[in-house]
XYZ file of C-alpha atoms in Angstrom:
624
model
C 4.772 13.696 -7.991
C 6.153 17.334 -7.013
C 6.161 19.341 -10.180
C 8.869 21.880 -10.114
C 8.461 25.686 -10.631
C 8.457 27.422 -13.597
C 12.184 28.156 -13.360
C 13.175 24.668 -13.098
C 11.655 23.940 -16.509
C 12.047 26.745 -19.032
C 12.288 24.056 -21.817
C 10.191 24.365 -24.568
C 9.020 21.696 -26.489
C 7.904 23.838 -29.770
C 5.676 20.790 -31.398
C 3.196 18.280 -30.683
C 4.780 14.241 -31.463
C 2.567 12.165 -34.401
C 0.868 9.523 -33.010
C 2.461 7.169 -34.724
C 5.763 7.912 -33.488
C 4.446 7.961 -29.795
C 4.329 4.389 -27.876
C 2.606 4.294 -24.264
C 3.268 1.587 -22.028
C 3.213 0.461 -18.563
C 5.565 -1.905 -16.539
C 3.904 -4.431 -14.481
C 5.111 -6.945 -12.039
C 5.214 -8.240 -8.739
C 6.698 -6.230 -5.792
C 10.102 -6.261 -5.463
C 10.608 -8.225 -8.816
C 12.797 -5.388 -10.048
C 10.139 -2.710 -12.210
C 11.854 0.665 -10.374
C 15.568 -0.430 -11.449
C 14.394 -1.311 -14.600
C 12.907 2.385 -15.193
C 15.927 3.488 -13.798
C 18.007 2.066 -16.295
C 15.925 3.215 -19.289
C 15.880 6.908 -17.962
C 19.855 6.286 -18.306
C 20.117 4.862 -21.727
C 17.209 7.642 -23.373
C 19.282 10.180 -21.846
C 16.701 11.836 -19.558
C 18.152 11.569 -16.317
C 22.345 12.589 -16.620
C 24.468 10.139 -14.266
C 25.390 12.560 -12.161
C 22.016 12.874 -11.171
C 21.039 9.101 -11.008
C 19.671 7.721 -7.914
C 18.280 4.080 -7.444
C 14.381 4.044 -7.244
C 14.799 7.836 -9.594
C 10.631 8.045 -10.392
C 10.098 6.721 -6.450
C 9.418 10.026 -5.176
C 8.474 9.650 -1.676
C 10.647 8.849 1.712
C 8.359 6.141 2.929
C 8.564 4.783 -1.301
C 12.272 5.150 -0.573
C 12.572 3.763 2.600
C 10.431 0.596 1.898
C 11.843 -0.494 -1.251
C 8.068 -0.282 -2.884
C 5.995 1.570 -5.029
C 3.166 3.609 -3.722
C 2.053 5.974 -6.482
C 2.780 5.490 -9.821
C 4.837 7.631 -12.039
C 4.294 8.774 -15.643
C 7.724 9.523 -17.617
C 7.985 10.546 -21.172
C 11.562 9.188 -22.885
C 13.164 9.825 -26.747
C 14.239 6.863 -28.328
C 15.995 6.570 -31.583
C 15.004 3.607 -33.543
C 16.732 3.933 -37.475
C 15.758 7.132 -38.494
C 12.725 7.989 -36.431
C 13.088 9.660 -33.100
C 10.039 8.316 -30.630
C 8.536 9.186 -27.510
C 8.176 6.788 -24.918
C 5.285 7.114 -22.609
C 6.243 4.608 -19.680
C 4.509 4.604 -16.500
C 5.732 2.781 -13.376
C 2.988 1.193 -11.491
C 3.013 -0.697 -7.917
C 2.887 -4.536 -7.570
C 0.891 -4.544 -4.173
C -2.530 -6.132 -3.989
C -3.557 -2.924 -1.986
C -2.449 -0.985 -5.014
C -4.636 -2.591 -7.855
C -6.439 0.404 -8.354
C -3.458 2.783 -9.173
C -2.121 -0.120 -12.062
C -5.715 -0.248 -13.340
C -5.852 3.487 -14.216
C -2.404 3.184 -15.586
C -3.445 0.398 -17.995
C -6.014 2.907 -19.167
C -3.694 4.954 -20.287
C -1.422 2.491 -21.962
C -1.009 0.596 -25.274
C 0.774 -1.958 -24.352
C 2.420 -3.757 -20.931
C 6.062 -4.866 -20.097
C 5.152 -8.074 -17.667
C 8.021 -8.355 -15.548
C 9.108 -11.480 -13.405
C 12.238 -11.843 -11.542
C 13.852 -15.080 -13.096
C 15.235 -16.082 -9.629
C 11.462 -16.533 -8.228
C 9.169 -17.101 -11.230
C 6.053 -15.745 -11.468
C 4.043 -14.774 -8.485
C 0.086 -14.158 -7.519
C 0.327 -10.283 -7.903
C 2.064 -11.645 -11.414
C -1.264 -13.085 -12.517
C -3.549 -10.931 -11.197
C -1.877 -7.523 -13.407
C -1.601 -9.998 -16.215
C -5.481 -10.650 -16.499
C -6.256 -7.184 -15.975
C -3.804 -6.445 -18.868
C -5.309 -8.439 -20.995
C -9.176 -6.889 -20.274
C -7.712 -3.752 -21.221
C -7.086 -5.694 -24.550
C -3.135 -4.615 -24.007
C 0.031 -5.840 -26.368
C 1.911 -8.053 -23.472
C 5.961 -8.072 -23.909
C 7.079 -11.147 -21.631
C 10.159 -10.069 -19.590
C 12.561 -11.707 -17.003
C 14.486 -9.722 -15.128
C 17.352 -9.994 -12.653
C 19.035 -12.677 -15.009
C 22.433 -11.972 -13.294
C 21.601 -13.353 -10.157
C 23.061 -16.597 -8.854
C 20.092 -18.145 -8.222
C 18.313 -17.246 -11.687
C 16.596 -20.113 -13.821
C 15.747 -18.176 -17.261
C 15.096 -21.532 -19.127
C 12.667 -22.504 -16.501
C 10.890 -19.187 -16.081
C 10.683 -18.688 -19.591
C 8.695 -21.919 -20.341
C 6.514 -20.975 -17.581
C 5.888 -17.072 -18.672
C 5.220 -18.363 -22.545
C 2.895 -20.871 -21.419
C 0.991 -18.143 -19.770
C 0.607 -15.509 -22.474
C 0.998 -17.791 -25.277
C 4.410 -18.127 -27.695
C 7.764 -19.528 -27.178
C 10.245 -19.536 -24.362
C 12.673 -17.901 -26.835
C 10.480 -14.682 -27.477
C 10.756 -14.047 -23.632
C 13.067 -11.298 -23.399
C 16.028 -11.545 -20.191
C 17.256 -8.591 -19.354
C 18.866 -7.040 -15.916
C 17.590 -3.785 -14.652
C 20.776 -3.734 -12.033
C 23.229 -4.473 -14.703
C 21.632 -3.031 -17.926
C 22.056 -6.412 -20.239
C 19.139 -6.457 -22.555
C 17.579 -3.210 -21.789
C 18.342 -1.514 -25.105
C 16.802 -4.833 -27.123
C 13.875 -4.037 -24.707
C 13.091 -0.478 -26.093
C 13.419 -1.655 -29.473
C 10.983 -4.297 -29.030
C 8.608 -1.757 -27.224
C 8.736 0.000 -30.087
C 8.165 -2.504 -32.731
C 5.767 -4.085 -31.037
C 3.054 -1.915 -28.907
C 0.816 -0.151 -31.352
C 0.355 3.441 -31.592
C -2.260 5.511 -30.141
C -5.879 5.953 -32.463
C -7.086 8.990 -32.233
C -8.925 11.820 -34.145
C -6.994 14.798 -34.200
C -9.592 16.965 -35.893
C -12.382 16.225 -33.169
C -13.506 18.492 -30.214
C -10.411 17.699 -27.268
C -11.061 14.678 -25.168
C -8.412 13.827 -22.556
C -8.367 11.507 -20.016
C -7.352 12.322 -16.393
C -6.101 9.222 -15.043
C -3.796 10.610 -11.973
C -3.469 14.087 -9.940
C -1.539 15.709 -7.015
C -1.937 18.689 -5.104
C 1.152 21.391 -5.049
C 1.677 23.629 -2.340
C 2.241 26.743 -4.353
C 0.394 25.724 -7.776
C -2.593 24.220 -7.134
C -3.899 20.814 -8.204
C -1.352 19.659 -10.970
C -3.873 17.078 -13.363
C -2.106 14.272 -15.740
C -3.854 13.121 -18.743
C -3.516 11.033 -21.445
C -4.655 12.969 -24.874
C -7.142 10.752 -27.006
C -8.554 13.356 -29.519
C -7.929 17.041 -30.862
C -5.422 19.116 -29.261
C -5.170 20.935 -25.763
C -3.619 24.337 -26.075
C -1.915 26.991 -23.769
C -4.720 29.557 -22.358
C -7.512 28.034 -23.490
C -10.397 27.152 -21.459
C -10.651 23.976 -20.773
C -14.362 21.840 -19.041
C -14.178 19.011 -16.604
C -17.463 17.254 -18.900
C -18.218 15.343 -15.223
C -18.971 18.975 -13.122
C -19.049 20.751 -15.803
C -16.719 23.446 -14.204
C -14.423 25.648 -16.821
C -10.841 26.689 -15.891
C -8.124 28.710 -17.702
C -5.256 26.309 -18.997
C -2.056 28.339 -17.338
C 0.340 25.280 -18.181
C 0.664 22.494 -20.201
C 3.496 19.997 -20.415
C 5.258 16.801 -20.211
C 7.044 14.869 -17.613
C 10.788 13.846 -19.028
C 10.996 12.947 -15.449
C 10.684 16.627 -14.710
C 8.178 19.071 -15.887
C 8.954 20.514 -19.282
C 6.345 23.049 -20.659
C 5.054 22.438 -24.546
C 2.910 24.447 -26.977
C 0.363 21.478 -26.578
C -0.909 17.758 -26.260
C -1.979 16.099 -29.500
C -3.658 12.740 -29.716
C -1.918 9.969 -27.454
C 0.334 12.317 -25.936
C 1.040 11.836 -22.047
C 1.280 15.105 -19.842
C 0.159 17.155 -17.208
C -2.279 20.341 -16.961
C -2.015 23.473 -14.571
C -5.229 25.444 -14.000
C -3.838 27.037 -10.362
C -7.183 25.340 -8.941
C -6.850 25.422 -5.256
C -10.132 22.970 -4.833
C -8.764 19.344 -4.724
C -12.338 18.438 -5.625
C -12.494 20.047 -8.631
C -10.099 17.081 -10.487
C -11.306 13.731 -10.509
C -9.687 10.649 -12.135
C -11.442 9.201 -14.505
C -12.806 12.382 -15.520
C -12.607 14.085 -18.648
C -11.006 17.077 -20.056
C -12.484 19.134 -23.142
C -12.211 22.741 -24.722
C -15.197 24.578 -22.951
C -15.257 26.807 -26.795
C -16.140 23.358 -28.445
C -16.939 21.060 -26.362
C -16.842 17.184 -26.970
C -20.286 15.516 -26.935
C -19.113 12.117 -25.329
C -16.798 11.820 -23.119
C -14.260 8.707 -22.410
C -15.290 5.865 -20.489
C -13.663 6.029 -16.923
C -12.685 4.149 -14.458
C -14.499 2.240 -12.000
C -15.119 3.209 -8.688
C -12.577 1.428 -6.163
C -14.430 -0.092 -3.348
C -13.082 -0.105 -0.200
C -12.262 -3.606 1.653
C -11.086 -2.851 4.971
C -12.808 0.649 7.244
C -10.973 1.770 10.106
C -11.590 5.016 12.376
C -9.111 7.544 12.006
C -8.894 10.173 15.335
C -6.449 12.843 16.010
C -5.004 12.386 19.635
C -5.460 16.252 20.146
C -8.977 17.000 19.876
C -7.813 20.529 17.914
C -6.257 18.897 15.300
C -9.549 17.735 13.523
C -9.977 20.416 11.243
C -6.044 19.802 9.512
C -6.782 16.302 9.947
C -10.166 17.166 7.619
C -7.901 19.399 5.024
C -5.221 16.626 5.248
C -7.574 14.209 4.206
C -8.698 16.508 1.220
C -5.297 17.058 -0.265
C -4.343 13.202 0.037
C -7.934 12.408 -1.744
C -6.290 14.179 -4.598
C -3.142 12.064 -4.506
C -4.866 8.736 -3.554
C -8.169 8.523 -5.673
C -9.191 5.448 -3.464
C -9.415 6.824 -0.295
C -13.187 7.502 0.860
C -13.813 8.530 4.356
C -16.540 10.267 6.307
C -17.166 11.949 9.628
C -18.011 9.792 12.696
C -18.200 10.414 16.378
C -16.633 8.023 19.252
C -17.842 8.535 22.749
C -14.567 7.336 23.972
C -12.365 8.935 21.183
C -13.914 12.380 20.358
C -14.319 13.315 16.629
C -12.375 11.800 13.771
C -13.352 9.844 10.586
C -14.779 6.483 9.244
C -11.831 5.988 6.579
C -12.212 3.086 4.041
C -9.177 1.612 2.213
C -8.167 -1.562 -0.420
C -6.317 -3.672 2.402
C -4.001 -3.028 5.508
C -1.157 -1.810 3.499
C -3.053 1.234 2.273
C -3.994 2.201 5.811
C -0.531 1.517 7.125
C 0.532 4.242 4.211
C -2.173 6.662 4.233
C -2.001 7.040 8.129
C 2.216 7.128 7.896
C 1.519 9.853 5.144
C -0.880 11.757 7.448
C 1.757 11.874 10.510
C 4.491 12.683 8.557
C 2.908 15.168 5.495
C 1.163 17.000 7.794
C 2.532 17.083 11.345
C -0.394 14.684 12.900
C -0.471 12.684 16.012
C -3.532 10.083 15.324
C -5.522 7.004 16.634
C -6.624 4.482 13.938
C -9.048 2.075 15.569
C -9.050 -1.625 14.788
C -9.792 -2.597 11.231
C -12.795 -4.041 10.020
C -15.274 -4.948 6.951
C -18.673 -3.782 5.551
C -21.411 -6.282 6.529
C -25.316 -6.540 5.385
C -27.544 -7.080 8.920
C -31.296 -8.084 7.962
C -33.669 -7.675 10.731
C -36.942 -9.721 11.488
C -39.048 -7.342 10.327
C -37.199 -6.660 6.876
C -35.204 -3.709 7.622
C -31.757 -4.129 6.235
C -28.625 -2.393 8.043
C -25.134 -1.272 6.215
C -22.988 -1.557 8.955
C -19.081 -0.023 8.654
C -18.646 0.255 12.046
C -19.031 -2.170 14.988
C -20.847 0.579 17.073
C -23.717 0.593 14.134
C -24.833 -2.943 14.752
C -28.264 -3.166 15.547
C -29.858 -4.675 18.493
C -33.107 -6.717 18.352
C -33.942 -9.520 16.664
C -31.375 -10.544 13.424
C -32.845 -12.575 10.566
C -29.007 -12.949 9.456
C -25.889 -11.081 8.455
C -23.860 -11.026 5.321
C -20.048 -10.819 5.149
C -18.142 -9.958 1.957
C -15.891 -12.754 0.515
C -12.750 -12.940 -1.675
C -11.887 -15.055 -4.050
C -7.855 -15.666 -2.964
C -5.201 -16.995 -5.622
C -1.980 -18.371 -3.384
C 0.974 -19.666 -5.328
C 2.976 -22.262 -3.310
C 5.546 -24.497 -3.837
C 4.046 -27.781 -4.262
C 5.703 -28.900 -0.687
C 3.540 -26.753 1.599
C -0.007 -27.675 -0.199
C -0.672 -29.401 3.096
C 0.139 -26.078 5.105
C -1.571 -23.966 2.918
C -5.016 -26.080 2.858
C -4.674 -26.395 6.486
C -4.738 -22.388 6.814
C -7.537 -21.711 4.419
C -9.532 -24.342 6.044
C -8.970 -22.761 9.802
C -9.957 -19.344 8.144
C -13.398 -20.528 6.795
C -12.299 -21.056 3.315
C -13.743 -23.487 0.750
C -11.426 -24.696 -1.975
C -12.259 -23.658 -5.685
C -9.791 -25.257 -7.270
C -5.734 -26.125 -7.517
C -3.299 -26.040 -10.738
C 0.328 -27.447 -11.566
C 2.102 -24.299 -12.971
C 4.923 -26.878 -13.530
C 6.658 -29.558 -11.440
C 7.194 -27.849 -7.940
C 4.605 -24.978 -8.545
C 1.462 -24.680 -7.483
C -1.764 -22.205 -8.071
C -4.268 -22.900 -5.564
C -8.086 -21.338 -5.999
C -10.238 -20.352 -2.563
C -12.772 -18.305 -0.955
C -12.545 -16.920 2.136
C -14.113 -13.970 4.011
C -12.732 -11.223 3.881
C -12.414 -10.076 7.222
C -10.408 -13.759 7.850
C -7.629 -12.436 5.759
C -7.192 -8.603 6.298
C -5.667 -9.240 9.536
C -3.093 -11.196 9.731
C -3.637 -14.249 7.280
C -0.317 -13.078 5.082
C 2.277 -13.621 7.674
C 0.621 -16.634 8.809
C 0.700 -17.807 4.945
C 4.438 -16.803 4.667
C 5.507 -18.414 8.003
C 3.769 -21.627 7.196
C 5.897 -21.609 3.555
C 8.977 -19.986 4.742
C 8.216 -16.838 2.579
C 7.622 -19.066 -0.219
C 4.093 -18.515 -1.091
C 2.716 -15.612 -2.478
C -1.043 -13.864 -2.179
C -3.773 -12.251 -4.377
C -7.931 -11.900 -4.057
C -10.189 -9.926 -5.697
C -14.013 -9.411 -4.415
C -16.334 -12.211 -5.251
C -19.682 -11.076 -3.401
C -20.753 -12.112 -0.101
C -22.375 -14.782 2.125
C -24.602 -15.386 4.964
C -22.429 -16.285 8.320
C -23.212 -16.922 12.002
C -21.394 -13.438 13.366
C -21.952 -11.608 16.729
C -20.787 -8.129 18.285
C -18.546 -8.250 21.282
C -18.990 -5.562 23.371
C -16.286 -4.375 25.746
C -17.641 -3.244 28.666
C -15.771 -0.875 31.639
C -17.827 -0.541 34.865
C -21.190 -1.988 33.177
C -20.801 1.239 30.244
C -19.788 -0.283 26.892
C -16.756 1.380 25.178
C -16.818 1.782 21.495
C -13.587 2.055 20.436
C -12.978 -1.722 21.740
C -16.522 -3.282 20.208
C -15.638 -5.751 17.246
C -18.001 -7.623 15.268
C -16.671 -11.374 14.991
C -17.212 -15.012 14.164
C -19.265 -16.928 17.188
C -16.476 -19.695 17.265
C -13.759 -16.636 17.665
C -16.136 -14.317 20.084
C -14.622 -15.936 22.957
C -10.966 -15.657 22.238
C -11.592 -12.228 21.542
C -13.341 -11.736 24.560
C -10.703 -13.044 26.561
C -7.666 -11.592 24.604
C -9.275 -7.576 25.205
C -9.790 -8.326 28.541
C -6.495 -9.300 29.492
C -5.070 -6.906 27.688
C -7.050 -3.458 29.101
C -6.334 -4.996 32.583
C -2.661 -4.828 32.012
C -3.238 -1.074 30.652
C -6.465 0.526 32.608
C -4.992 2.787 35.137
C -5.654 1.395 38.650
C -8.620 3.464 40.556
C -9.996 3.832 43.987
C -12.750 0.994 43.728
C -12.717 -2.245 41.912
C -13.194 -1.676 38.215
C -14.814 -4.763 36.245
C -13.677 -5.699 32.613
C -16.268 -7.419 30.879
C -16.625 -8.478 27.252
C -20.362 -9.402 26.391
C -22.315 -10.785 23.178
C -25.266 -9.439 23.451
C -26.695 -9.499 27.684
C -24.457 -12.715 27.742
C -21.075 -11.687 29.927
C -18.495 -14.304 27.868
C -15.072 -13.198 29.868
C -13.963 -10.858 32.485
C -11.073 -9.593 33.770
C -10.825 -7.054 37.096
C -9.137 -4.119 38.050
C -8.011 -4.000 41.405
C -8.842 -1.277 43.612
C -6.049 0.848 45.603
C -6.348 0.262 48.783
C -5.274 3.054 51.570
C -3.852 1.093 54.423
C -6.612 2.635 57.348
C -4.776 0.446 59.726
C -1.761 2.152 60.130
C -2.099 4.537 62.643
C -3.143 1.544 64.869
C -0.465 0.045 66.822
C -2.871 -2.020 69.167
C -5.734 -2.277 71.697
C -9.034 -3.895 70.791
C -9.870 -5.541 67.245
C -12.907 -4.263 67.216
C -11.595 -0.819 66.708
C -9.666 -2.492 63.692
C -12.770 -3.405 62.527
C -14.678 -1.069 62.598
C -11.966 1.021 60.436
C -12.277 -1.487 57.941
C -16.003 -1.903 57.733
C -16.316 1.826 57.195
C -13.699 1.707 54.113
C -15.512 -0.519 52.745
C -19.200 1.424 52.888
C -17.086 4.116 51.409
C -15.259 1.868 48.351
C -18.900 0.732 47.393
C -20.089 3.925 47.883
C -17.333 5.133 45.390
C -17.909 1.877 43.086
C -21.925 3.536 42.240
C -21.152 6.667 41.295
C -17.613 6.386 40.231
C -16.613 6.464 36.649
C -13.879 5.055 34.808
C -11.580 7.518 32.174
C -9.814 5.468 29.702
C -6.740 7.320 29.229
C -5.228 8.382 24.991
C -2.244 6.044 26.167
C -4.507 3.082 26.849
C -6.290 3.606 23.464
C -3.264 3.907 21.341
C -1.888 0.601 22.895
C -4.604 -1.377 22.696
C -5.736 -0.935 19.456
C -2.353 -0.438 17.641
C -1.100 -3.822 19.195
C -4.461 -5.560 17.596
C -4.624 -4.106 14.807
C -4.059 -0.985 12.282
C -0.573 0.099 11.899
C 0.952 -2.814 14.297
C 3.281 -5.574 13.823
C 0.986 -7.416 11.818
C 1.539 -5.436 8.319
C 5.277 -4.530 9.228
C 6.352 -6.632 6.754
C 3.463 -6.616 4.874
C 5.768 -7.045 1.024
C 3.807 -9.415 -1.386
């Protein structure tokens, strides 16, 4: 979120709120099930965003947020409220509702009190629905049932209801139904919120403990840290410890977000706000960190977050080989923005320097590489997805392998591939379709549920690296858009996988190498194959395309050679001179053939491996 200068936000807020007149909550749902025109009508009615500067999606600050329809990054707002005679501070964050972006809603649960579980009562409730709603309810969270969009057409509130009570417990009637386009029950929502999400406990007489649970990087003032308050105070130019590095910084500004950056004397216990220290080192503010006075310093700190693993690595190369240094600082600054990212050096023969990123599904590297190109002026190649697998050797020695060139050769006692465990919610019609997909993608069932007549919840596991591809739109064409997806990690397994090589001339290529099922290596095999041949530059000898598992050559396409016509300055006489002509072209095309070599051109690269994979077609449509 930018944070405005100093001139922009002059106001003063003189005290610090009680706690118990402060309520922090979060709004969780499914994408597109309505949670950013919700927030935007609640920034109306508290009177924090004037209508003349209202905008749909207000807290979605980003163009590709915009452009999308979805939320990326979520967005901490702080909102009055008037309930009798006690004016109270809201503390609502908007969080995503995309599988990809679990990570971001966890740390925002941290932070929170209470949930608002939104579900749109024209489609009911959804996988992504589920999957927020259990990790609500670890963070031992009050849950306020909502339905949205109740003036559309096609709503069923009754039905919806029934469903949503019977999943957090209660009546159909205590479901609230309210419409974020229209407004209708918004107000009753806030006073609910209110009465019903507990305030924050905290000891205000402690040493300061804060909890960083989001940052961003500003041009002009440095890394800009948001916390959530859970004991003492935090005060204007006071120096402040990071308890994790143990680094010290002078507070220069503290404040709130009310959705722009208001300055205040302070944050007491509970309170929501954000922290200037004109820090230039995006390292030096980590989420899940946290933040105490370096003159008395807290003996404990809070318990963070965990660590979000990454599913899905992909390489990450600038097309310009001069552009890897402010592809390095690029990837810095979005750390700070995007605590899940994790990347690391690497070197491809065929594609020069770049890095080994890792990210939570395909959507996050669609994003993060979209943010790269357009944030920070970069041209770049991302090189075909793929997973983390466990190689054991004969002898014992175990392998990590991230990237298809690091497979080892030799003799392979076995290799281990992570799984999921999938949730798909379907209507009851397209069971058959669904079990039909799971099956071709090496799934075994766990389980299936009725949520109610034509609704149902279907339990599998599946490997990973069957479903980071393209196993969503095959799931929504075989339902008609119906079904919806969620997985979490559930370990791994043993599985009969090989490396196919790609091979140009007899000299493998990298960039094209893929580590795959043995029932799939051949359609892989043949599917690269055809494809460079349509794209590899014709040369002056006869350029083989070979894909290989192991010293076993399983496909092959070829390059045909140009051929000079060395016949045309003969307009007759003996054959034998015609001959000859062509016998000594074609001494000098296998002459040419030995110590030629072949040069892949960028072009190729880009279209092969954006076609296949990372940033393509697949994950265009990508909205779950």
């Amino acid at each position: 979120m930018p944070i405005p200068s100093a001139s922009l936000s002059e106001r003063i807020q003189p005290n610090a709120t009680p706690p118990e007149l402060i309520r922090n909550f979060c709004i969780i749902a499914h994408i597109d099930h309505g949670k950013s025109t919700l927030a935007d009508r609640m920034l109306q009615l508290t009177g924090v965003v004037q209508p003349r500067d209202a905008r749909a999606q207000y807290l979605d600050r980003m163009d590709i947020e915009r452009e999308r329809g979805i939320t990326i990054k979520s967005q901490a707002v702080r909102m009055p409220w008037q309930r009798g005679e006690e004016p109270y501070a809201l503390n609502m964050i908007d969080t995503p509702g995309h599988v990809d972006f679990t990570y971001e809603v966890s740390r925002s649960l941290a932070a929170c009190e209470g949930a608002v579980l939104l579900v749109d009562a024209a489609q009911g409730i959804e996988a992504q629905t589920l999957a927020n709603l259990y990790l609500a309810m670890e963070h031992d969270l009050e849950i306020i049932p909502v339905l949205n969009k109740i003036d559309l057409p096609a709503a069923q509130p009754e039905k919806y209801a029934a469903e949503l009570a019977g999943l957090v417990g209660g009546e159909p009637e205590d479901v609230l139904r309210v419409s974020g386009k229209t407004g209708d029950g918004v107000t009753e929502l806030l006073d609910v919120i209110v009465d019903r999400i507990p305030s924050p406990v905290g000891d205000p007489d402690a040493p300061a403990r804060a909890m960083i649970f989001d940052s961003v990087y500003d041009t002009y003032r440095g890394v800009v840290t948001y916390v959530r308050a859970v004991d003492g105070n935090l005060n204007p130019r006071e120096r402040i410890e990071m308890m994790s590095t143990k680094a010290t910084h002078e507070l220069l500004e503290i404040g709130v977000i009310s959705p722009e950056a208001i300055k205040t004397n302070g944050l007491g216990v509970g309170e929501v706000g954000y922290l200037i220290t004109g820090v230039k080192d995006v390292r030096q503010s980590k989420v899940g960190d946290t933040v105490t006075s370096a003159r008395q310093p807290a003996s404990e700190p809070l318990g963070g977050y965990e660590e979000p693993k990454p599913m899905v690595f992909s390489g990450l190369y600038p097309i310009d080989g001069s552009d890897y240094p402010t592809l390095r600082d690029a990837l810095d600054k979005l750390k700070l923005n995007d605590a899940a990212l994790n990347y690391e050096p690497e070197t491809s023969v065929a594609l020069g320097f770049g890095f080994r990123v890792g990210f939570l599904g395909l959507l996050h590297l669609e994003i993060v590489r979209e943010r790269l190109e357009r944030e920070f002026d970069l041209d770049l190649i991302s090189t075909a997805p793929n997973v983390v697998y466990d190689v054991t050797m004969e002898d014992g020695t175990e392998v990590k392998v991230t990237n298809p060139s690091e497979f080892p050769a030799g003799k392979i006692k076995d290799v281990r591939e992570p799984i999921v465990r999938a949730t798909v919610l379907a209507p009851s019609e397209f069971v058959g379709a669904v079990m039909g997909l799971c099956t071709d993608r090496r799934g075994q069932m766990e389980g299936m549920d009725y949520l109610s007549e034509d609704r149902v919840e279907l339990r599998w596991t599946l490997p990973l690296a069957e479903i980071v591809f393209d196993f969503f739109d095959a799931l929504k064409s075989r339902t008609r858009g119906y079904a919806s997806l969620d997985y979490e990690p559930s370990g791994d397994q043993v599985a009969d996988l090989v490396k196919v090589d790609i091979l140009l001339q007899g000299d493998q290529v990298d960039a094209f190498s893929a580590i795959v099922h043995k029932d799939a290596a051949y359609e892989y095999g043949v599917k690269m194959t055809a494809k460079l041949k349509e794209i590899i530059p014709r040369q002056q000898f006869e350029v083989p395309i070979q894909a290989a598992v192991g010293a076993r050559i399983i496909a092959r396409e070829t390059v045909r050679a140009i051929r000079k016509d060395v016949l045309a300055k003969c307009y007759g006489g003996d054959i034998s001179r015609k001959r000859k002509l062509l016998e000594k072209q074609k001494e000098g095309k296998k002459r040419m053939k030995n110590i030629g070599s072949v040069e892949v051109p960028k072009e190729a690269f880009i279209s092969a491996l954006s076609s296949d994979g990372s940033g393509g077609k697949e994950t265009k449509d990508k909205k779950k």
